[in-house]
């Protein structure tokens, strides 16, 4: 059995030096000047402005706030999200979308099989587990935000619905670039849903005809060919490499990373040095394109 050993080496300096950042932890004094306004992530104690969370201090004129280093997803109306059903309730499903609170998907906010349009009945409520049950993965859109910050979802468009035959990758929500569309059929033979909430879904190319006939709630359980599985695994490892090296995720960056990885085996992309090389090649190509 072959074992890969990586020897210690000096850390490389970033190509783009970061500006000095004022890092704070909870309880740290940010300033004793009473002329500043208190923003998010701060509180006043004995005329001292202190940090209530770990993060970077940001100043805008007289307003001081702390941006957390790691944060949960804060949804916006119209966002595309990928989530996992955690509970089937009364006329609603609860969905984990990497936010502070579970999102809510109402029975009235989903497509009925066949695209039928009518009021939801008691029979529909009894059939809820036929549509979605605990553990199912779905794609949806943020419809509204409740007063407590919880998100209300809908899947009324046929491009949303239950997900199957793929793999989900979790990255930081801040790395997903906001674009006009987050559904991409890549030329390498796979489909990618880049959820604004940091959940990325990679699957074989989606057949729109099947989705339209089922209303988006039938799972395709046919075996996936080994060539498609290899493409999915390669894309998954490329996305992890980009996320590790803090590159924004969108269709172009993912495709460039895939092309840069073709000279390596899929399993080798999990090695830190090869993942860094793929990320550097992708960054250079993106810079050349933008420059």
mmCIF file of C-alpha atoms in Angstrom, residues 237-249 253 256-258 260-261 264 269 271-287:
data_model
loop_
_atom_site.group_PDB
_atom_site.id
_atom_site.type_symbol
_atom_site.label_atom_id
_atom_site.label_comp_id
_atom_site.label_asym_id
_atom_site.label_seq_id
_atom_site.Cartn_x
_atom_site.Cartn_y
_atom_site.Cartn_z
ATOM 1 C CA UNK A 237 -11.845 17.956 -5.704
ATOM 2 C CA UNK A 238 -11.288 21.041 -7.894
ATOM 3 C CA UNK A 239 -13.963 22.971 -5.961
ATOM 4 C CA UNK A 240 -12.311 22.004 -2.668
ATOM 5 C CA UNK A 241 -8.925 23.148 -4.010
ATOM 6 C CA UNK A 242 -10.348 26.529 -5.052
ATOM 7 C CA UNK A 243 -12.131 26.962 -1.713
ATOM 8 C CA UNK A 244 -9.003 26.055 0.269
ATOM 9 C CA UNK A 245 -7.035 28.763 -1.545
ATOM 10 C CA UNK A 246 -9.851 31.355 -1.255
ATOM 11 C CA UNK A 247 -10.728 31.668 -4.951
ATOM 12 C CA UNK A 248 -14.251 32.762 -5.851
ATOM 13 C CA UNK A 249 -16.447 29.981 -7.181
ATOM 14 C CA UNK A 253 -13.244 29.422 -12.288
ATOM 15 C CA UNK A 256 -10.565 26.493 -15.543
ATOM 16 C CA UNK A 257 -9.693 24.453 -12.436
ATOM 17 C CA UNK A 258 -11.104 21.330 -14.085
ATOM 18 C CA UNK A 260 -5.862 22.579 -15.047
ATOM 19 C CA UNK A 261 -6.442 19.319 -13.157
ATOM 20 C CA UNK A 264 -3.342 14.783 -12.552
ATOM 21 C CA UNK A 269 -5.968 16.441 -6.330
ATOM 22 C CA UNK A 271 -2.711 16.347 -2.019
ATOM 23 C CA UNK A 272 -2.007 19.889 -0.754
ATOM 24 C CA UNK A 273 0.820 20.649 -3.217
ATOM 25 C CA UNK A 274 -1.154 19.533 -6.281
ATOM 26 C CA UNK A 275 -4.304 21.331 -5.073
ATOM 27 C CA UNK A 276 -2.225 24.498 -4.662
ATOM 28 C CA UNK A 277 -0.809 24.132 -8.193
ATOM 29 C CA UNK A 278 -4.306 23.756 -9.663
ATOM 30 C CA UNK A 279 -5.500 26.816 -7.736
ATOM 31 C CA UNK A 280 -2.463 28.872 -8.847
ATOM 32 C CA UNK A 281 -2.957 27.885 -12.500
ATOM 33 C CA UNK A 282 -6.625 28.865 -12.242
ATOM 34 C CA UNK A 283 -5.782 32.201 -10.605
ATOM 35 C CA UNK A 284 -3.224 33.046 -13.298
ATOM 36 C CA UNK A 285 -5.646 32.208 -16.091
ATOM 37 C CA UNK A 286 -8.383 34.326 -14.510
ATOM 38 C CA UNK A 287 -5.955 37.250 -14.094
#
